[in-house]
PDB file of N, CA and C in Angstrom:
ATOM      1  N   MET A   1     110.079 131.782  69.507  1.00  0.00           N
ATOM      2  CA  MET A   1     111.000 131.078  70.343  1.00  0.00           C
ATOM      3  C   MET A   1     110.611 131.191  71.813  1.00  0.00           C
ATOM      4  N   ALA A   2     110.098 132.329  72.199  1.00  0.00           N
ATOM      5  CA  ALA A   2     109.685 132.536  73.584  1.00  0.00           C
ATOM      6  C   ALA A   2     108.538 131.602  73.932  1.00  0.00           C
ATOM      7  N   ASP A   3     107.634 131.371  72.972  1.00  0.00           N
ATOM      8  CA  ASP A   3     106.524 130.449  73.221  1.00  0.00           C
ATOM      9  C   ASP A   3     107.027 129.021  73.444  1.00  0.00           C
ATOM     10  N   LEU A   4     108.029 128.638  72.667  1.00  0.00           N
ATOM     11  CA  LEU A   4     108.598 127.302  72.814  1.00  0.00           C
ATOM     12  C   LEU A   4     109.233 127.144  74.199  1.00  0.00           C
ATOM     13  N   ASP A   5     109.930 128.164  74.659  1.00  0.00           N
ATOM     14  CA  ASP A   5     110.530 128.123  75.992  1.00  0.00           C
ATOM     15  C   ASP A   5     109.462 128.011  77.072  1.00  0.00           C
ATOM     16  N   LYS A   6     108.358 128.708  76.896  1.00  0.00           N
ATOM     17  CA  LYS A   6     107.244 128.635  77.864  1.00  0.00           C
ATOM     18  C   LYS A   6     106.670 127.218  77.900  1.00  0.00           C
ATOM     19  N   TYR A   7     106.471 126.651  76.704  1.00  0.00           N
ATOM     20  CA  TYR A   7     105.932 125.295  76.640  1.00  0.00           C
ATOM     21  C   TYR A   7     106.890 124.283  77.277  1.00  0.00           C
ATOM     22  N   LEU A   8     108.182 124.434  76.999  1.00  0.00           N
ATOM     23  CA  LEU A   8     109.176 123.536  77.571  1.00  0.00           C
ATOM     24  C   LEU A   8     109.223 123.680  79.092  1.00  0.00           C
ATOM     25  N   GLU A   9     109.148 124.895  79.579  1.00  0.00           N
ATOM     26  CA  GLU A   9     109.151 125.129  81.027  1.00  0.00           C
ATOM     27  C   GLU A   9     107.904 124.521  81.671  1.00  0.00           C
ATOM     28  N   THR A  10     106.753 124.698  81.028  1.00  0.00           N
ATOM     29  CA  THR A  10     105.510 124.121  81.540  1.00  0.00           C
ATOM     30  C   THR A  10     105.587 122.598  81.530  1.00  0.00           C
ATOM     31  N   ALA A  11     106.109 122.023  80.466  1.00  0.00           N
ATOM     32  CA  ALA A  11     106.256 120.573  80.376  1.00  0.00           C
ATOM     33  C   ALA A  11     107.196 120.061  81.463  1.00  0.00           C
ATOM     34  N   LYS A  12     108.275 120.799  81.698  1.00  0.00           N
ATOM     35  CA  LYS A  12     109.232 120.421  82.734  1.00  0.00           C
ATOM     36  C   LYS A  12     108.569 120.432  84.109  1.00  0.00           C
ATOM     37  N   LYS A  13     107.758 121.457  84.381  1.00  0.00           N
ATOM     38  CA  LYS A  13     107.053 121.543  85.652  1.00  0.00           C
ATOM     39  C   LYS A  13     106.079 120.383  85.819  1.00  0.00           C
ATOM     40  N   ILE A  14     105.379 120.044  84.730  1.00  0.00           N
ATOM     41  CA  ILE A  14     104.414 118.941  84.782  1.00  0.00           C
ATOM     42  C   ILE A  14     105.122 117.620  85.061  1.00  0.00           C
ATOM     43  N   VAL A  15     106.240 117.393  84.387  1.00  0.00           N
ATOM     44  CA  VAL A  15     106.992 116.153  84.587  1.00  0.00           C
ATOM     45  C   VAL A  15     107.523 116.087  86.024  1.00  0.00           C
ATOM     46  N   ASN A  16     108.069 117.197  86.519  1.00  0.00           N
ATOM     47  CA  ASN A  16     108.576 117.221  87.901  1.00  0.00           C
ATOM     48  C   ASN A  16     107.457 116.976  88.906  1.00  0.00           C
ATOM     49  N   PHE A  17     106.297 117.592  88.673  1.00  0.00           N
ATOM     50  CA  PHE A  17     105.150 117.397  89.556  1.00  0.00           C
ATOM     51  C   PHE A  17     104.720 115.932  89.548  1.00  0.00           C
ATOM     52  N   GLY A  18     104.629 115.355  88.365  1.00  0.00           N
ATOM     53  CA  GLY A  18     104.251 113.943  88.246  1.00  0.00           C
ATOM     54  C   GLY A  18     105.253 113.028  88.919  1.00  0.00           C
ATOM     55  N   THR A  19     106.518 113.323  88.764  1.00  0.00           N
ATOM     56  CA  THR A  19     107.571 112.526  89.394  1.00  0.00           C
ATOM     57  C   THR A  19     107.457 112.569  90.913  1.00  0.00           C
ATOM     58  N   GLU A  20     107.213 113.753  91.449  1.00  0.00           N
ATOM     59  CA  GLU A  20     107.050 113.892  92.906  1.00  0.00           C
ATOM     60  C   GLU A  20     105.837 113.115  93.390  1.00  0.00           C
ATOM     61  N   LYS A  21     104.749 113.173  92.651  1.00  0.00           N
ATOM     62  CA  LYS A  21     103.546 112.444  93.049  1.00  0.00           C
ATOM     63  C   LYS A  21     103.780 110.939  93.020  1.00  0.00           C
ATOM     64  N   VAL A  22     104.495 110.459  92.026  1.00  0.00           N
ATOM     65  CA  VAL A  22     104.803 109.030  91.944  1.00  0.00           C
ATOM     66  C   VAL A  22     105.685 108.619  93.123  1.00  0.00           C
ATOM     67  N   LYS A  23     106.682 109.448  93.456  1.00  0.00           N
ATOM     68  CA  LYS A  23     107.551 109.140  94.601  1.00  0.00           C
ATOM     69  C   LYS A  23     106.740 109.093  95.888  1.00  0.00           C
ATOM     70  N   ASP A  24     105.857 110.073  96.076  1.00  0.00           N
ATOM     71  CA  ASP A  24     105.021 110.096  97.280  1.00  0.00           C
ATOM     72  C   ASP A  24     104.128 108.863  97.346  1.00  0.00           C
ATOM     73  N   GLY A  25     103.525 108.511  96.211  1.00  0.00           N
ATOM     74  CA  GLY A  25     102.661 107.334  96.161  1.00  0.00           C
ATOM     75  C   GLY A  25     103.425 106.056  96.448  1.00  0.00           C
ATOM     76  N   THR A  26     104.639 105.973  95.944  1.00  0.00           N
ATOM     77  CA  THR A  26     105.478 104.798  96.160  1.00  0.00           C
ATOM     78  C   THR A  26     105.852 104.675  97.638  1.00  0.00           C
ATOM     79  N   LYS A  27     106.204 105.801  98.260  1.00  0.00           N
ATOM     80  CA  LYS A  27     106.541 105.779  99.684  1.00  0.00           C
ATOM     81  C   LYS A  27     105.331 105.348 100.508  1.00  0.00           C
ATOM     82  N   ASP A  28     104.163 105.882 100.156  1.00  0.00           N
ATOM     83  CA  ASP A  28     102.939 105.530 100.886  1.00  0.00           C
ATOM     84  C   ASP A  28     102.627 104.048 100.721  1.00  0.00           C
ATOM     85  N   LEU A  29     102.731 103.554  99.515  1.00  0.00           N
ATOM     86  CA  LEU A  29     102.471 102.139  99.251  1.00  0.00           C
ATOM     87  C   LEU A  29     103.471 101.261  99.996  1.00  0.00           C
ATOM     88  N   SER A  30     104.719 101.666  99.990  1.00  0.00           N
ATOM     89  CA  SER A  30     105.759 100.907 100.678  1.00  0.00           C
ATOM     90  C   SER A  30     105.488 100.841 102.177  1.00  0.00           C
ATOM     91  N   SER A  31     105.098 101.949 102.767  1.00  0.00           N
ATOM     92  CA  SER A  31     104.830 101.945 104.207  1.00  0.00           C
ATOM     93  C   SER A  31     103.594 101.096 104.522  1.00  0.00           C
ATOM     94  N   ARG A  32     102.587 101.151 103.665  1.00  0.00           N
ATOM     95  CA  ARG A  32     101.401 100.306 103.889  1.00  0.00           C
ATOM     96  C   ARG A  32     101.746  98.831 103.773  1.00  0.00           C
ATOM     97  N   LEU A  33     102.593  98.506 102.806  1.00  0.00           N
ATOM     98  CA  LEU A  33     103.006  97.107 102.644  1.00  0.00           C
ATOM     99  C   LEU A  33     103.801  96.630 103.856  1.00  0.00           C
ATOM    100  N   GLN A  34     104.627  97.497 104.418  1.00  0.00           N
ATOM    101  CA  GLN A  34     105.378  97.128 105.614  1.00  0.00           C
ATOM    102  C   GLN A  34     104.441  96.861 106.779  1.00  0.00           C
ATOM    103  N   VAL A  35     103.408  97.678 106.920  1.00  0.00           N
ATOM    104  CA  VAL A  35     102.435  97.479 107.996  1.00  0.00           C
ATOM    105  C   VAL A  35     101.698  96.155 107.791  1.00  0.00           C
ATOM    106  N   GLU A  36     101.280  95.878 106.574  1.00  0.00           N
ATOM    107  CA  GLU A  36     100.566  94.620 106.293  1.00  0.00           C
ATOM    108  C   GLU A  36     101.471  93.424 106.544  1.00  0.00           C
ATOM    109  N   ARG A  37     102.736  93.546 106.184  1.00  0.00           N
ATOM    110  CA  ARG A  37     103.678  92.451 106.428  1.00  0.00           C
ATOM    111  C   ARG A  37     103.829  92.214 107.928  1.00  0.00           C
ATOM    112  N   LYS A  38     103.908  93.290 108.701  1.00  0.00           N
ATOM    113  CA  LYS A  38     104.025  93.173 110.152  1.00  0.00           C
ATOM    114  C   LYS A  38     102.775  92.501 110.729  1.00  0.00           C
ATOM    115  N   LYS A  39     101.594  92.865 110.206  1.00  0.00           N
ATOM    116  CA  LYS A  39     100.351  92.234 110.666  1.00  0.00           C
ATOM    117  C   LYS A  39     100.382  90.726 110.419  1.00  0.00           C
ATOM    118  N   ILE A  40     100.846  90.342 109.244  1.00  0.00           N
ATOM    119  CA  ILE A  40     100.915  88.918 108.902  1.00  0.00           C
ATOM    120  C   ILE A  40     101.878  88.190 109.837  1.00  0.00           C
ATOM    121  N   GLU A  41     103.020  88.817 110.118  1.00  0.00           N
ATOM    122  CA  GLU A  41     103.987  88.208 111.031  1.00  0.00           C
ATOM    123  C   GLU A  41     103.386  88.023 112.429  1.00  0.00           C
ATOM    124  N   ILE A  42     102.674  89.038 112.900  1.00  0.00           N
ATOM    125  CA  ILE A  42     102.061  88.957 114.229  1.00  0.00           C
ATOM    126  C   ILE A  42     100.992  87.874 114.254  1.00  0.00           C
ATOM    127  N   LYS A  43     100.158  87.812 113.218  1.00  0.00           N
ATOM    128  CA  LYS A  43      99.125  86.777 113.161  1.00  0.00           C
ATOM    129  C   LYS A  43      99.749  85.383 113.141  1.00  0.00           C
ATOM    130  N   SER A  44     100.862  85.249 112.458  1.00  0.00           N
ATOM    131  CA  SER A  44     101.561  83.965 112.423  1.00  0.00           C
ATOM    132  C   SER A  44     102.077  83.593 113.808  1.00  0.00           C
ATOM    133  N   GLN A  45     102.629  84.564 114.510  1.00  0.00           N
ATOM    134  CA  GLN A  45     103.117  84.307 115.869  1.00  0.00           C
ATOM    135  C   GLN A  45     101.971  83.938 116.802  1.00  0.00           C
ATOM    136  N   ILE A  46     100.834  84.628 116.654  1.00  0.00           N
ATOM    137  CA  ILE A  46      99.663  84.310 117.472  1.00  0.00           C
ATOM    138  C   ILE A  46      99.243  82.861 117.226  1.00  0.00           C
ATOM    139  N   GLY A  47      99.182  82.471 115.977  1.00  0.00           N
ATOM    140  CA  GLY A  47      98.809  81.101 115.632  1.00  0.00           C
ATOM    141  C   GLY A  47      99.771  80.083 116.218  1.00  0.00           C
ATOM    142  N   GLN A  48     101.054  80.400 116.179  1.00  0.00           N
ATOM    143  CA  GLN A  48     102.056  79.484 116.730  1.00  0.00           C
ATOM    144  C   GLN A  48     101.852  79.302 118.235  1.00  0.00           C
ATOM    145  N   HIS A  49     101.626  80.392 118.950  1.00  0.00           N
ATOM    146  CA  HIS A  49     101.421  80.286 120.397  1.00  0.00           C
ATOM    147  C   HIS A  49     100.101  79.591 120.737  1.00  0.00           C
ATOM    148  N   GLN A  50      99.093  79.802 119.925  1.00  0.00           N
ATOM    149  CA  GLN A  50      97.818  79.115 120.160  1.00  0.00           C
ATOM    150  C   GLN A  50      97.962  77.611 119.937  1.00  0.00           C
ATOM    151  N   ARG A  51      98.766  77.228 118.955  1.00  0.00           N
ATOM    152  CA  ARG A  51      99.018  75.788 118.745  1.00  0.00           C
ATOM    153  C   ARG A  51      99.764  75.187 119.931  1.00  0.00           C
ATOM    154  N   GLN A  52     100.706  75.938 120.483  1.00  0.00           N
ATOM    155  CA  GLN A  52     101.425  75.456 121.666  1.00  0.00           C
ATOM    156  C   GLN A  52     100.474  75.291 122.844  1.00  0.00           C
ATOM    157  N   MET A  53      99.526  76.217 122.982  1.00  0.00           N
ATOM    158  CA  MET A  53      98.538  76.088 124.056  1.00  0.00           C
ATOM    159  C   MET A  53      97.652  74.870 123.828  1.00  0.00           C
ATOM    160  N   SER A  54      97.258  74.636 122.596  1.00  0.00           N
ATOM    161  CA  SER A  54      96.422  73.468 122.295  1.00  0.00           C
ATOM    162  C   SER A  54      97.142  72.173 122.653  1.00  0.00           C
ATOM    163  N   LYS A  55      98.422  72.106 122.329  1.00  0.00           N
ATOM    164  CA  LYS A  55      99.204  70.916 122.684  1.00  0.00           C
ATOM    165  C   LYS A  55      99.288  70.745 124.198  1.00  0.00           C
ATOM    166  N   ALA A  56      99.434  71.870 124.906  1.00  0.00           N
ATOM    167  CA  ALA A  56      99.510  71.810 126.374  1.00  0.00           C
ATOM    168  C   ALA A  56      98.181  71.337 126.956  1.00  0.00           C
ATOM    169  N   TYR A  57      97.070  71.863 126.414  1.00  0.00           N
ATOM    170  CA  TYR A  57      95.751  71.411 126.879  1.00  0.00           C
ATOM    171  C   TYR A  57      95.580  69.913 126.618  1.00  0.00           C
ATOM    172  N   GLU A  58      96.059  69.476 125.491  1.00  0.00           N
ATOM    173  CA  GLU A  58      95.969  68.060 125.158  1.00  0.00           C
ATOM    174  C   GLU A  58      96.774  67.219 126.152  1.00  0.00           C
ATOM    175  N   ARG A  59      97.944  67.705 126.517  1.00  0.00           N
ATOM    176  CA  ARG A  59      98.764  66.972 127.498  1.00  0.00           C
ATOM    177  C   ARG A  59      98.059  66.885 128.842  1.00  0.00           C
ATOM    178  N   ILE A  60      97.419  67.973 129.251  1.00  0.00           N
ATOM    179  CA  ILE A  60      96.693  67.959 130.523  1.00  0.00           C
ATOM    180  C   ILE A  60      95.535  66.969 130.463  1.00  0.00           C
ATOM    181  N   GLY A  61      94.800  67.014 129.355  1.00  0.00           N
ATOM    182  CA  GLY A  61      93.669  66.105 129.199  1.00  0.00           C
ATOM    183  C   GLY A  61      94.099  64.646 129.202  1.00  0.00           C
ATOM    184  N   GLU A  62      95.171  64.362 128.522  1.00  0.00           N
ATOM    185  CA  GLU A  62      95.668  62.987 128.474  1.00  0.00           C
ATOM    186  C   GLU A  62      96.138  62.530 129.852  1.00  0.00           C
ATOM    187  N   ALA A  63      96.842  63.428 130.558  1.00  0.00           N
ATOM    188  CA  ALA A  63      97.312  63.078 131.902  1.00  0.00           C
ATOM    189  C   ALA A  63      96.128  62.849 132.836  1.00  0.00           C
ATOM    190  N   TYR A  64      95.100  63.666 132.723  1.00  0.00           N
ATOM    191  CA  TYR A  64      93.919  63.509 133.569  1.00  0.00           C
ATOM    192  C   TYR A  64      93.196  62.206 133.242  1.00  0.00           C
ATOM    193  N   TYR A  65      93.088  61.887 131.963  1.00  0.00           N
ATOM    194  CA  TYR A  65      92.455  60.640 131.553  1.00  0.00           C
ATOM    195  C   TYR A  65      93.217  59.441 132.130  1.00  0.00           C
ATOM    196  N   LYS A  66      94.537  59.478 132.022  1.00  0.00           N
ATOM    197  CA  LYS A  66      95.347  58.374 132.565  1.00  0.00           C
ATOM    198  C   LYS A  66      95.169  58.273 134.077  1.00  0.00           C
ATOM    199  N   HIS A  67      95.059  59.422 134.717  1.00  0.00           N
ATOM    200  CA  HIS A  67      94.823  59.443 136.169  1.00  0.00           C
ATOM    201  C   HIS A  67      93.500  58.749 136.499  1.00  0.00           C
ATOM    202  N   LEU A  68      92.452  59.067 135.739  1.00  0.00           N
ATOM    203  CA  LEU A  68      91.150  58.457 136.001  1.00  0.00           C
ATOM    204  C   LEU A  68      91.173  56.956 135.717  1.00  0.00           C
ATOM    205  N   GLU A  69      91.884  56.547 134.706  1.00  0.00           N
ATOM    206  CA  GLU A  69      91.935  55.137 134.323  1.00  0.00           C
ATOM    207  C   GLU A  69      92.804  54.308 135.270  1.00  0.00           C
ATOM    208  N   THR A  70      93.934  54.857 135.677  1.00  0.00           N
ATOM    209  CA  THR A  70      94.894  54.066 136.452  1.00  0.00           C
ATOM    210  C   THR A  70      94.933  54.446 137.925  1.00  0.00           C
ATOM    211  N   GLY A  71      94.477  55.631 138.241  1.00  0.00           N
ATOM    212  CA  GLY A  71      94.539  56.085 139.623  1.00  0.00           C
ATOM    213  C   GLY A  71      95.890  56.675 139.990  1.00  0.00           C
ATOM    214  N   ASN A  72      96.840  56.652 139.052  1.00  0.00           N
ATOM    215  CA  ASN A  72      98.148  57.255 139.308  1.00  0.00           C
ATOM    216  C   ASN A  72      98.017  58.781 139.375  1.00  0.00           C
ATOM    217  N   PRO A  73      98.822  59.429 140.198  1.00  0.00           N
ATOM    218  CA  PRO A  73      98.730  60.889 140.301  1.00  0.00           C
ATOM    219  C   PRO A  73      99.146  61.568 138.992  1.00  0.00           C
ATOM    220  N   VAL A  74      98.553  62.715 138.753  1.00  0.00           N
ATOM    221  CA  VAL A  74      98.880  63.507 137.561  1.00  0.00           C
ATOM    222  C   VAL A  74     100.197  64.223 137.833  1.00  0.00           C
ATOM    223  N   GLU A  75     101.162  64.023 136.947  1.00  0.00           N
ATOM    224  CA  GLU A  75     102.483  64.612 137.156  1.00  0.00           C
ATOM    225  C   GLU A  75     102.771  65.665 136.095  1.00  0.00           C
ATOM    226  N   GLY A  76     103.522  66.683 136.489  1.00  0.00           N
ATOM    227  CA  GLY A  76     103.974  67.698 135.540  1.00  0.00           C
ATOM    228  C   GLY A  76     102.925  68.704 135.125  1.00  0.00           C
ATOM    229  N   VAL A  77     101.798  68.713 135.807  1.00  0.00           N
ATOM    230  CA  VAL A  77     100.715  69.613 135.415  1.00  0.00           C
ATOM    231  C   VAL A  77     101.108  71.080 135.617  1.00  0.00           C
ATOM    232  N   ASN A  78     101.824  71.355 136.694  1.00  0.00           N
ATOM    233  CA  ASN A  78     102.199  72.746 136.966  1.00  0.00           C
ATOM    234  C   ASN A  78     103.084  73.313 135.859  1.00  0.00           C
ATOM    235  N   ASP A  79     103.972  72.506 135.325  1.00  0.00           N
ATOM    236  CA  ASP A  79     104.821  72.959 134.215  1.00  0.00           C
ATOM    237  C   ASP A  79     103.983  73.249 132.975  1.00  0.00           C
ATOM    238  N   VAL A  80     103.043  72.374 132.714  1.00  0.00           N
ATOM    239  CA  VAL A  80     102.174  72.554 131.544  1.00  0.00           C
ATOM    240  C   VAL A  80     101.290  73.781 131.731  1.00  0.00           C
ATOM    241  N   LEU A  81     100.789  73.985 132.939  1.00  0.00           N
ATOM    242  CA  LEU A  81      99.972  75.171 133.206  1.00  0.00           C
ATOM    243  C   LEU A  81     100.787  76.453 133.018  1.00  0.00           C
ATOM    244  N   GLU A  82     102.041  76.411 133.383  1.00  0.00           N
ATOM    245  CA  GLU A  82     102.913  77.578 133.199  1.00  0.00           C
ATOM    246  C   GLU A  82     103.123  77.864 131.708  1.00  0.00           C
ATOM    247  N   ILE A  83     103.241  76.813 130.921  1.00  0.00           N
ATOM    248  CA  ILE A  83     103.353  76.975 129.465  1.00  0.00           C
ATOM    249  C   ILE A  83     102.102  77.672 128.931  1.00  0.00           C
ATOM    250  N   ILE A  84     100.944  77.230 129.397  1.00  0.00           N
ATOM    251  CA  ILE A  84      99.686  77.839 128.947  1.00  0.00           C
ATOM    252  C   ILE A  84      99.623  79.301 129.363  1.00  0.00           C
ATOM    253  N   ARG A  85      99.954  79.579 130.626  1.00  0.00           N
ATOM    254  CA  ARG A  85      99.910  80.961 131.116  1.00  0.00           C
ATOM    255  C   ARG A  85     100.811  81.876 130.305  1.00  0.00           C
ATOM    256  N   SER A  86     102.030  81.440 130.076  1.00  0.00           N
ATOM    257  CA  SER A  86     102.981  82.295 129.356  1.00  0.00           C
ATOM    258  C   SER A  86     102.549  82.500 127.902  1.00  0.00           C
ATOM    259  N   ASN A  87     102.039  81.442 127.272  1.00  0.00           N
ATOM    260  CA  ASN A  87     101.581  81.587 125.889  1.00  0.00           C
ATOM    261  C   ASN A  87     100.354  82.486 125.801  1.00  0.00           C
ATOM    262  N   LYS A  88      99.457  82.392 126.778  1.00  0.00           N
ATOM    263  CA  LYS A  88      98.280  83.269 126.794  1.00  0.00           C
ATOM    264  C   LYS A  88      98.703  84.728 126.897  1.00  0.00           C
ATOM    265  N   LYS A  89      99.689  84.990 127.745  1.00  0.00           N
ATOM    266  CA  LYS A  89     100.172  86.361 127.920  1.00  0.00           C
ATOM    267  C   LYS A  89     100.808  86.878 126.627  1.00  0.00           C
ATOM    268  N   VAL A  90     101.597  86.051 125.987  1.00  0.00           N
ATOM    269  CA  VAL A  90     102.230  86.437 124.726  1.00  0.00           C
ATOM    270  C   VAL A  90     101.163  86.725 123.670  1.00  0.00           C
ATOM    271  N   VAL A  91     100.145  85.867 123.593  1.00  0.00           N
ATOM    272  CA  VAL A  91      99.062  86.067 122.617  1.00  0.00           C
ATOM    273  C   VAL A  91      98.352  87.386 122.896  1.00  0.00           C
ATOM    274  N   GLU A  92      98.079  87.690 124.151  1.00  0.00           N
ATOM    275  CA  GLU A  92      97.425  88.959 124.496  1.00  0.00           C
ATOM    276  C   GLU A  92      98.268  90.147 124.037  1.00  0.00           C
ATOM    277  N   LEU A  93      99.576  90.091 124.296  1.00  0.00           N
ATOM    278  CA  LEU A  93     100.460  91.179 123.887  1.00  0.00           C
ATOM    279  C   LEU A  93     100.519  91.316 122.371  1.00  0.00           C
ATOM    280  N   LEU A  94     100.572  90.196 121.678  1.00  0.00           N
ATOM    281  CA  LEU A  94     100.590  90.232 120.216  1.00  0.00           C
ATOM    282  C   LEU A  94      99.282  90.786 119.659  1.00  0.00           C
ATOM    283  N   GLN A  95      98.164  90.431 120.285  1.00  0.00           N
ATOM    284  CA  GLN A  95      96.880  90.955 119.832  1.00  0.00           C
ATOM    285  C   GLN A  95      96.790  92.465 120.052  1.00  0.00           C
ATOM    286  N   GLU A  96      97.400  92.960 121.124  1.00  0.00           N
ATOM    287  CA  GLU A  96      97.450  94.401 121.345  1.00  0.00           C
ATOM    288  C   GLU A  96      98.292  95.080 120.255  1.00  0.00           C
ATOM    289  N   GLN A  97      99.422  94.479 119.909  1.00  0.00           N
ATOM    290  CA  GLN A  97     100.246  95.026 118.829  1.00  0.00           C
ATOM    291  C   GLN A  97      99.469  95.047 117.527  1.00  0.00           C
ATOM    292  N   LEU A  98      98.771  93.976 117.258  1.00  0.00           N
ATOM    293  CA  LEU A  98      97.991  93.877 116.013  1.00  0.00           C
ATOM    294  C   LEU A  98      96.902  94.939 115.998  1.00  0.00           C
ATOM    295  N   ALA A  99      96.229  95.129 117.114  1.00  0.00           N
ATOM    296  CA  ALA A  99      95.178  96.139 117.194  1.00  0.00           C
ATOM    297  C   ALA A  99      95.737  97.535 116.963  1.00  0.00           C
ATOM    298  N   SER A 100      96.926  97.807 117.470  1.00  0.00           N
ATOM    299  CA  SER A 100      97.524  99.132 117.269  1.00  0.00           C
ATOM    300  C   SER A 100      97.893  99.363 115.806  1.00  0.00           C
ATOM    301  N   LEU A 101      98.247  98.299 115.097  1.00  0.00           N
ATOM    302  CA  LEU A 101      98.559  98.436 113.679  1.00  0.00           C
ATOM    303  C   LEU A 101      97.306  98.619 112.829  1.00  0.00           C
ATOM    304  N   GLU A 102      96.194  98.111 113.297  1.00  0.00           N
ATOM    305  CA  GLU A 102      94.943  98.185 112.535  1.00  0.00           C
ATOM    306  C   GLU A 102      94.195  99.500 112.725  1.00  0.00           C
ATOM    307  N   GLU A 103      94.710 100.352 113.586  1.00  0.00           N
ATOM    308  CA  GLU A 103      94.041 101.651 113.814  1.00  0.00           C
ATOM    309  C   GLU A 103      94.296 102.596 112.684  1.00  0.00           C
TER     310      GLU A 103
END
C-alpha cells in the first residue's frame, strides 16, 4: 500500500508540474500574440497615413499641373503641405513604436 501511495504522489507531482508548464506556455503564447497583434495594428496605421500622404502629393501635383497649363496661382498648397508634414511625423512615431516592439 505504501508503494501505491508513493506512485500516486509521484503521479500527482508530475500532473501538477505539467499543468504549470502548460499555463506558463499559454501565458507566453498569449503575450506574444498580443505583441504581434499590436505590430499588425501599427503597420496598418502606417499604411493608412502613407496613403493620405500619397493623396496629398497627388493633389499638389495636380494643382501644379493646372498652374502650368492655365497660369492660375496654386491655391491651398500650404494646407496640403501641413497634411503631409503631420502624417510624416505620425508615421515616424509609429515606426519607432514598431521598432520597440520588434526588439
